[in-house]
Amino acid sequence: MAQQERAIRTRRAILEAAGAVFDEHGYTSTTIAMVLERAEVTKGALYFHFPSKELLAQAVLDEQVPFGTVPEQPCTLQEIIDMTFVVAQRLLTDSLLRGSVRLTVDQATPPGVDHTGPFRQWGERLVVLMERARDKGELLPTVQPRDTVELLVGGFAGIQLMSRALTNRADLAHRISVLWSHILPSIAVPGLLLGLDSRADRGVRILSAVPVA
Amino acid sequence: MAQQERAIRTRRAILEAAGAVFDEHGYTSTTIAMVLERAEVTKGALYFHFPSKELLAQAVLDEQVPFGTVPEQPCTLQEIIDMTFVVAQRLLTDSLLRGSVRLTVDQATPPGVDHTGPFRQWGERLVVLMERARDKGELLPTVQPRDTVELLVGGFAGIQLMSRALTNRADLAHRISVLWSHILPSIAVPGLLLGLDSRADRGVRILSAVPVA
């Protein structure tokens, strides 16, 4: 048991180190040696968990969507809003998430790594929520859940990268708030609009209220 | 005169070759030798126009915003819409534009190259148009031109990269149309909405009607 726990911790330490290095250097320029140095684990431990750089990158990519975990809300559209603010906030503090996002949006396709996975995974997860919101009567009848979701995923990807390029993501929460102020009137039923919270500090408030995952 | 014209053509041939190589390989992996081979010009000609890889990348970045040139419209908001569809359409056919966009959105910051320039240049150009649209009474009074413009620039950046990753940009025009269908009701005065054209084939129609720049 103690041994298994140690293995889980070692795996996590490697993923976090790898995320940081991928974030700083990108896939091509990253070497296993750089990750080893950052993670402070043995070469044997690293290769036990991740036999290649490709598998390490894939694991970093696979960790992305769980960062969108938020407390359930009576209003499902609010839950979708919350996911965007929580991911935005976590991008400021979590280098594993940052590395995972860089692998997703950089055009370099690592051979043998599916860097488009997160686009699809966010899409699947959000479509389930958006259809639930629709079934609960939260959405205007004109909404096509798949179209709206793909707009949110693509828009978020670009907004965060523009914010990173211009302000090192200092204004990301404001930009996400602007995104919602433009989109919500086109998707939410009017009766819901005033009650939805898409202010820029939404992510900070959620994360200070719940134990961080 | 003939000599000057030849120099302009050579410079353009180099930029187009560089765009294609940057698009395929990214900044770090691109070498001057790769551009030389693609451009079919002499080493001397290349170094005459662009003494370093940094200056070549900067020139490719500087070429980006002119790709948004569109015919003037009576409605300025329509002109803004047109720019997005024309850039989307040109991304399908123009490797200089594709390379320029890749240099902008890839996280790798080439030392000595300002790859955030296009974000700012699109912003400046669109703010002028958005303020003109506001002054002409096309926008709802709630619109903050700068916020809306930065949402459009960041959103476009992400939407095109998601489209590139998933469908090699085959569905980009559809995605841009979805972006506008969500945003226009929040920014345009109601009387204008029905007359605005944001259908997916808008870019194709504009480019087939005017001489290509």
Coordinates of C-alpha atoms in Angstrom, one line a residue:
Chain A
M1 CA 0.0 0.0 0.0
A2 CA 2.7 2.5 1.0
Q3 CA 4.6 1.3 -2.0
Q4 CA 1.7 1.9 -4.3
E5 CA 1.1 5.3 -2.9
R6 CA 4.8 6.1 -3.5
A7 CA 4.4 5.0 -7.1
I8 CA 1.4 7.3 -7.6
R9 CA 3.3 10.2 -6.1
T10 CA 6.3 9.5 -8.3
R11 CA 4.2 9.3 -11.4
R12 CA 2.5 12.6 -10.5
A13 CA 5.9 14.3 -9.8
I14 CA 7.1 13.2 -13.2
L15 CA 3.9 14.5 -14.9
E16 CA 4.2 17.8 -13.2
A17 CA 7.9 18.2 -14.1
A18 CA 7.1 17.1 -17.7
G19 CA 4.3 19.7 -17.9
A20 CA 6.6 22.4 -16.8
V21 CA 9.3 21.5 -19.3
F22 CA 6.8 21.1 -22.2
D23 CA 5.3 24.4 -21.3
E24 CA 8.7 26.2 -21.3
H25 CA 10.3 24.4 -24.3
G26 CA 7.6 22.8 -26.4
Y27 CA 7.5 19.2 -27.5
T28 CA 10.4 19.1 -29.9
S29 CA 13.0 20.8 -27.7
T30 CA 12.1 18.8 -24.6
T31 CA 14.4 15.9 -23.6
I32 CA 13.9 13.2 -21.1
A33 CA 17.0 14.4 -19.3
M34 CA 15.4 17.8 -18.7
V35 CA 12.3 16.2 -17.2
L36 CA 14.5 13.9 -15.1
E37 CA 16.4 16.9 -13.7
R38 CA 13.2 18.8 -12.9
A39 CA 11.4 15.8 -11.3
E40 CA 14.3 14.7 -9.2
V41 CA 13.5 11.0 -9.8
T42 CA 15.7 8.2 -11.1
K43 CA 15.9 7.4 -14.7
G44 CA 14.6 3.9 -13.9
A45 CA 11.5 5.4 -12.2
L46 CA 10.8 7.6 -15.1
Y47 CA 11.1 4.8 -17.7
F48 CA 9.1 2.5 -15.5
H49 CA 6.1 4.9 -15.7
F50 CA 6.7 6.4 -19.2
P51 CA 8.9 4.3 -21.5
S52 CA 9.2 7.1 -24.1
K53 CA 8.8 10.9 -24.6
E54 CA 5.7 10.2 -26.8
L55 CA 4.0 8.3 -23.9
L56 CA 5.0 11.0 -21.5
A57 CA 3.5 13.7 -23.7
Q58 CA 0.3 11.6 -24.2
A59 CA 0.0 11.3 -20.4
V60 CA 0.4 15.0 -20.0
L61 CA -2.4 15.6 -22.6
D62 CA -4.6 13.0 -20.9
E63 CA -4.4 15.0 -17.7
Q64 CA -6.0 18.1 -19.2
V65 CA -9.7 17.7 -19.0
P66 CA -9.9 16.7 -15.3
F67 CA -8.7 20.2 -14.5
G68 CA -12.2 21.3 -15.6
T69 CA -13.8 19.6 -12.6
V70 CA -16.2 21.9 -10.8
P71 CA -18.9 21.6 -8.1
E72 CA -22.3 20.6 -9.5
Q73 CA -24.7 23.5 -9.9
P74 CA -28.5 23.6 -10.0
C75 CA -28.1 25.5 -13.3
T76 CA -26.1 23.4 -15.7
L77 CA -25.2 26.4 -17.9
Q78 CA -23.6 27.9 -14.8
E79 CA -21.5 24.7 -14.4
I80 CA -20.2 25.2 -18.0
I81 CA -19.3 28.8 -17.2
D82 CA -17.6 27.6 -14.1
M83 CA -15.4 25.1 -15.9
T84 CA -14.0 27.9 -18.1
F85 CA -13.2 30.2 -15.2
V86 CA -11.7 27.3 -13.1
V87 CA -9.4 26.2 -16.0
A88 CA -8.4 29.8 -16.6
Q89 CA -7.5 30.2 -12.9
R90 CA -5.7 26.9 -12.8
L91 CA -3.6 27.9 -15.8
L92 CA -2.1 30.6 -13.6
T93 CA -0.8 28.2 -11.0
D94 CA -0.5 24.7 -12.5
S95 CA 2.4 24.0 -14.9
L96 CA 1.1 20.5 -15.7
L97 CA -2.1 22.1 -17.1
R98 CA 0.0 24.7 -18.9
G99 CA 2.2 22.1 -20.5
S100 CA -0.8 20.1 -21.5
V101 CA -2.4 23.1 -23.1
R102 CA 0.8 24.0 -25.0
L103 CA 1.0 20.5 -26.4
T104 CA -2.6 20.9 -27.6
V105 CA -2.3 24.2 -29.3
D106 CA 1.2 24.2 -30.7
Q107 CA 1.1 23.2 -34.3
A108 CA 4.0 20.7 -33.9
T109 CA 2.4 17.3 -34.0
P110 CA 4.6 14.9 -32.0
P111 CA 4.7 11.8 -34.1
G112 CA 2.8 9.0 -32.3
V113 CA 1.0 11.5 -30.0
D114 CA -2.6 12.5 -30.6
H115 CA -2.4 16.2 -29.5
T116 CA -6.0 16.8 -30.8
G117 CA -7.3 14.5 -28.0
P118 CA -8.1 17.4 -25.6
F119 CA -10.2 19.3 -28.2
R120 CA -12.3 16.2 -28.6
Q121 CA -12.5 15.4 -24.9
W122 CA -13.5 18.9 -23.9
G123 CA -16.1 18.7 -26.7
E124 CA -17.6 15.4 -25.5
R125 CA -17.7 16.5 -21.9
L126 CA -19.3 19.9 -22.7
V127 CA -21.8 18.5 -25.2
V128 CA -23.2 16.2 -22.4
L129 CA -23.6 19.3 -20.2
M130 CA -25.0 21.5 -22.9
E131 CA -27.6 18.9 -23.9
R132 CA -28.5 18.6 -20.2
A133 CA -28.9 22.4 -20.0
R134 CA -31.1 22.2 -23.1
D135 CA -33.3 19.4 -21.6
K136 CA -33.7 21.4 -18.5
G137 CA -35.0 24.4 -20.5
E138 CA -32.0 26.6 -19.9
L139 CA -31.2 27.2 -23.6
L140 CA -32.9 29.1 -26.4
P141 CA -34.5 26.7 -28.9
T142 CA -32.1 28.0 -31.6
V143 CA -29.0 26.5 -29.8
Q144 CA -27.2 23.6 -31.5
P145 CA -25.3 22.2 -28.6
R146 CA -22.4 20.8 -30.6
D147 CA -21.8 24.1 -32.5
T148 CA -21.9 26.2 -29.3
V149 CA -19.6 23.8 -27.5
E150 CA -17.0 23.8 -30.3
L151 CA -17.1 27.6 -30.4
L152 CA -16.4 27.6 -26.7
V153 CA -13.5 25.2 -26.9
G154 CA -11.9 26.8 -29.9
G155 CA -12.6 30.3 -28.6
F156 CA -11.1 29.5 -25.2
A157 CA -8.0 28.0 -26.8
G158 CA -7.3 31.2 -28.7
I159 CA -8.3 33.6 -25.9
Q160 CA -5.9 31.9 -23.5
L161 CA -3.0 31.9 -26.0
M162 CA -3.5 35.6 -26.9
S163 CA -3.7 36.4 -23.1
R164 CA -0.5 34.4 -22.6
A165 CA 1.3 36.1 -25.4
L166 CA 0.3 39.7 -24.4
T167 CA 0.1 39.6 -20.5
N168 CA 1.3 36.1 -19.5
R169 CA -2.4 35.3 -18.8
A170 CA -2.8 38.1 -16.2
D171 CA -6.0 39.3 -18.0
L172 CA -7.3 35.8 -18.9
A173 CA -10.2 35.9 -16.4
H174 CA -11.4 39.3 -17.8
R175 CA -11.2 37.9 -21.3
I176 CA -13.3 34.9 -20.4
S177 CA -15.8 37.2 -18.8
V178 CA -16.0 39.2 -22.0
L179 CA -16.5 35.9 -24.0
W180 CA -19.5 35.0 -21.9
S181 CA -21.0 38.5 -22.0
H182 CA -21.1 38.2 -25.8
I183 CA -22.3 34.6 -26.0
L184 CA -24.8 34.2 -23.1
P185 CA -27.5 36.4 -24.6
S186 CA -27.5 34.2 -27.7
I187 CA -27.8 30.9 -25.8
A188 CA -29.5 31.3 -22.4
V189 CA -33.3 31.8 -21.9
P190 CA -33.9 35.4 -20.9
G191 CA -35.2 34.5 -17.4
L192 CA -31.9 32.9 -16.6
L193 CA -29.5 35.6 -17.8
L194 CA -29.5 37.9 -14.8
G195 CA -28.9 35.0 -12.4
L196 CA -25.8 33.6 -14.2
D197 CA -22.5 34.6 -12.8
S198 CA -19.7 35.2 -15.3
R199 CA -17.8 37.9 -13.5
A200 CA -14.0 37.7 -13.9
D201 CA -13.4 36.6 -10.3
R202 CA -15.7 33.6 -10.6
G203 CA -12.8 31.1 -10.8
V204 CA -11.1 32.5 -7.7
R205 CA -14.3 32.3 -5.7
I206 CA -15.0 28.7 -6.8
L207 CA -11.5 27.5 -6.0
S208 CA -11.4 29.2 -2.6
A209 CA -14.7 27.6 -1.6
V210 CA -13.8 24.0 -2.5
P211 CA -10.9 21.8 -1.7
V212 CA -8.6 21.9 -4.8
A213 CA -8.6 18.7 -6.7
Chain B
M1 CA 12.8 49.6 -63.1
A2 CA 13.0 46.0 -64.4
Q3 CA 15.7 45.4 -61.8
Q4 CA 13.5 46.8 -59.0
E5 CA 10.6 44.7 -60.1
R6 CA 12.8 41.6 -60.1
A7 CA 13.9 42.4 -56.6
I8 CA 10.3 42.8 -55.4
R9 CA 9.4 39.4 -57.0
T10 CA 12.4 37.7 -55.4
R11 CA 11.6 39.1 -52.0
R12 CA 8.0 37.9 -52.4
A13 CA 9.2 34.4 -53.5
I14 CA 11.4 34.2 -50.5
L15 CA 8.6 35.2 -48.1
E16 CA 6.2 32.7 -49.6
A17 CA 8.8 29.9 -49.3
A18 CA 9.6 30.9 -45.8
G19 CA 5.9 31.0 -44.9
A20 CA 5.5 27.5 -46.2
V21 CA 8.5 26.2 -44.3
F22 CA 7.5 27.9 -41.1
D23 CA 4.0 26.5 -41.5
E24 CA 5.3 23.0 -41.9
H25 CA 8.2 23.0 -39.4
G26 CA 7.7 25.8 -36.9
Y27 CA 10.3 28.5 -36.1
T28 CA 12.8 26.4 -34.2
S29 CA 13.1 23.6 -36.8
T30 CA 13.3 25.9 -39.8
T31 CA 16.7 26.5 -41.4
I32 CA 17.7 29.1 -44.0
A33 CA 18.8 26.2 -46.2
M34 CA 15.2 24.8 -46.2
V35 CA 13.9 28.2 -47.3
L36 CA 16.6 28.5 -49.9
E37 CA 15.7 25.2 -51.4
R38 CA 12.0 26.0 -51.5
A39 CA 12.4 29.5 -52.9
E40 CA 14.9 28.5 -55.6
V41 CA 16.9 31.7 -55.1
T42 CA 20.6 32.2 -54.5
K43 CA 21.9 32.4 -51.0
G44 CA 23.2 35.9 -51.8
A45 CA 19.7 37.1 -52.8
L46 CA 18.2 35.7 -49.6
Y47 CA 20.7 37.3 -47.3
F48 CA 20.4 40.5 -49.3
H49 CA 16.7 40.7 -48.4
F50 CA 16.8 39.0 -45.0
P51 CA 20.1 39.0 -43.2
S52 CA 18.9 36.5 -40.6
K53 CA 16.3 33.9 -39.7
E54 CA 14.9 36.4 -37.1
L55 CA 14.4 39.1 -39.8
L56 CA 12.8 36.6 -42.1
A57 CA 10.4 35.5 -39.4
Q58 CA 9.6 39.1 -38.6
A59 CA 8.9 39.9 -42.2
V60 CA 6.6 36.9 -42.5
L61 CA 4.7 38.1 -39.4
D62 CA 4.5 41.7 -40.8
E63 CA 2.7 40.3 -43.9
Q64 CA -0.2 38.9 -41.9
V65 CA -2.6 41.8 -41.5
P66 CA -2.7 42.9 -45.1
F67 CA -4.4 39.5 -45.8
G68 CA -7.5 41.0 -44.1
T69 CA -8.0 43.6 -46.9
V70 CA -11.6 43.5 -48.1
P71 CA -13.7 45.8 -50.2
E72 CA -15.3 48.7 -48.3
Q73 CA -19.0 48.2 -47.4
P74 CA -21.8 50.7 -46.5
C75 CA -22.1 48.8 -43.2
T76 CA -18.8 48.8 -41.3
L77 CA -19.8 45.8 -39.2
Q78 CA -20.2 43.8 -42.4
E79 CA -16.7 44.8 -43.3
I80 CA -15.4 43.4 -40.1
I81 CA -17.3 40.2 -40.7
D82 CA -15.9 40.1 -44.2
M83 CA -12.3 40.3 -42.9
T84 CA -12.7 37.2 -40.8
F85 CA -14.2 35.2 -43.7
V86 CA -11.6 36.4 -46.2
V87 CA -8.7 35.5 -43.8
A88 CA -10.3 32.1 -43.2
Q89 CA -10.6 31.5 -46.9
R90 CA -7.0 32.7 -47.7
L91 CA -5.7 30.4 -44.9
L92 CA -6.8 27.5 -47.2
T93 CA -4.7 28.6 -50.1
D94 CA -1.9 30.8 -49.0
S95 CA 1.1 29.3 -47.3
L96 CA 2.7 32.7 -46.4
L97 CA -0.4 33.5 -44.4
R98 CA -0.4 30.1 -42.8
G99 CA 3.2 30.4 -41.8
S100 CA 2.6 33.8 -40.4
V101 CA -0.3 32.6 -38.3
R102 CA 1.7 29.6 -37.0
L103 CA 4.5 31.9 -35.9
T104 CA 1.9 34.0 -34.1
V105 CA 0.1 31.2 -32.2
D106 CA 3.0 28.8 -31.5
Q107 CA 4.2 29.4 -28.0
A108 CA 7.8 29.3 -29.0
T109 CA 9.0 32.9 -28.9
P110 CA 11.8 33.3 -31.4
P111 CA 14.5 35.4 -29.6
G112 CA 14.6 38.8 -31.2
V113 CA 11.2 38.3 -33.0
D114 CA 8.0 39.9 -31.7
H115 CA 5.5 37.2 -32.5
T116 CA 2.8 39.1 -30.6
G117 CA 2.8 41.8 -33.2
P118 CA -0.1 40.5 -35.3
F119 CA -2.4 40.3 -32.2
R120 CA -1.8 44.0 -31.6
Q121 CA -2.0 44.9 -35.3
W122 CA -5.3 43.1 -35.8
G123 CA -6.5 44.8 -32.7
E124 CA -5.6 48.3 -33.8
R125 CA -7.0 47.8 -37.2
L126 CA -10.3 46.3 -36.0
V127 CA -10.7 48.9 -33.2
V128 CA -10.7 51.7 -35.8
L129 CA -13.4 49.9 -37.7
M130 CA -15.4 48.9 -34.6
E131 CA -15.4 52.6 -33.4
R132 CA -16.5 53.6 -36.9
A133 CA -19.4 51.1 -36.7
R134 CA -20.3 52.5 -33.3
D135 CA -20.2 56.1 -34.5
K136 CA -22.5 55.1 -37.4
G137 CA -25.1 53.7 -35.0
E138 CA -24.5 50.1 -36.0
L139 CA -23.7 48.8 -32.5
L140 CA -25.7 48.4 -29.3
P141 CA -24.7 51.0 -26.7
T142 CA -23.4 48.3 -24.4
V143 CA -20.5 47.4 -26.8
Q144 CA -17.0 48.2 -25.6
P145 CA -15.2 48.2 -29.0
R146 CA -11.8 47.2 -27.6
D147 CA -13.2 44.2 -25.6
T148 CA -15.3 43.0 -28.5
V149 CA -12.3 43.3 -30.9
E150 CA -9.9 41.4 -28.6
L151 CA -12.6 38.7 -28.3
L152 CA -12.8 38.4 -32.0
V153 CA -9.0 38.3 -32.5
G154 CA -8.4 35.7 -29.8
G155 CA -11.4 33.7 -30.7
F156 CA -10.5 33.6 -34.3
A157 CA -6.9 32.5 -33.4
G158 CA -8.3 29.5 -31.4
I159 CA -11.0 28.6 -33.8
Q160 CA -8.7 28.4 -36.8
L161 CA -6.2 26.3 -34.8
M162 CA -8.8 23.9 -33.6
S163 CA -10.1 23.6 -37.2
R164 CA -6.6 23.0 -38.4
A165 CA -6.0 20.3 -35.8
L166 CA -9.3 18.5 -36.4
T167 CA -10.0 19.0 -40.2
N168 CA -7.0 20.7 -41.7
R169 CA -9.3 23.9 -41.8
A170 CA -11.9 22.2 -44.0
D171 CA -14.6 23.4 -41.6
L172 CA -13.1 26.8 -40.7
A173 CA -15.7 28.9 -42.6
H174 CA -18.5 27.0 -40.8
R175 CA -16.9 27.7 -37.5
I176 CA -16.5 31.4 -38.2
S177 CA -20.1 31.5 -39.2
V178 CA -21.0 29.9 -35.8
L179 CA -18.9 32.5 -34.1
W180 CA -20.8 35.4 -35.7
S181 CA -24.2 33.8 -35.1
H182 CA -23.4 33.8 -31.4
I183 CA -21.8 37.2 -31.2
L184 CA -23.8 39.5 -33.6
P185 CA -27.0 39.5 -31.5
S186 CA -24.9 41.0 -28.6
I187 CA -23.3 43.7 -30.6
A188 CA -25.4 44.8 -33.6
V189 CA -28.5 47.0 -33.4
P190 CA -31.6 44.8 -34.1
G191 CA -32.5 46.6 -37.3
L192 CA -29.2 45.6 -38.8
L193 CA -29.1 41.9 -37.8
L194 CA -31.2 40.5 -40.6
G195 CA -29.2 42.3 -43.3
L196 CA -25.8 41.1 -42.1
D197 CA -24.3 38.3 -44.1
S198 CA -22.3 35.8 -42.0
R199 CA -23.0 32.7 -44.0
A200 CA -20.1 30.2 -44.3
D201 CA -19.5 30.9 -48.0
R202 CA -19.1 34.7 -47.5
G203 CA -15.3 34.5 -48.0
V204 CA -15.5 32.6 -51.3
R205 CA -18.1 35.0 -52.6
I206 CA -16.0 38.0 -51.8
L207 CA -12.8 36.6 -53.2
S208 CA -14.5 35.5 -56.5
A209 CA -16.0 39.0 -56.9
V210 CA -12.8 41.1 -56.5
P211 CA -9.3 40.9 -57.9
V212 CA -7.2 38.9 -55.4
A213 CA -4.7 41.1 -53.7

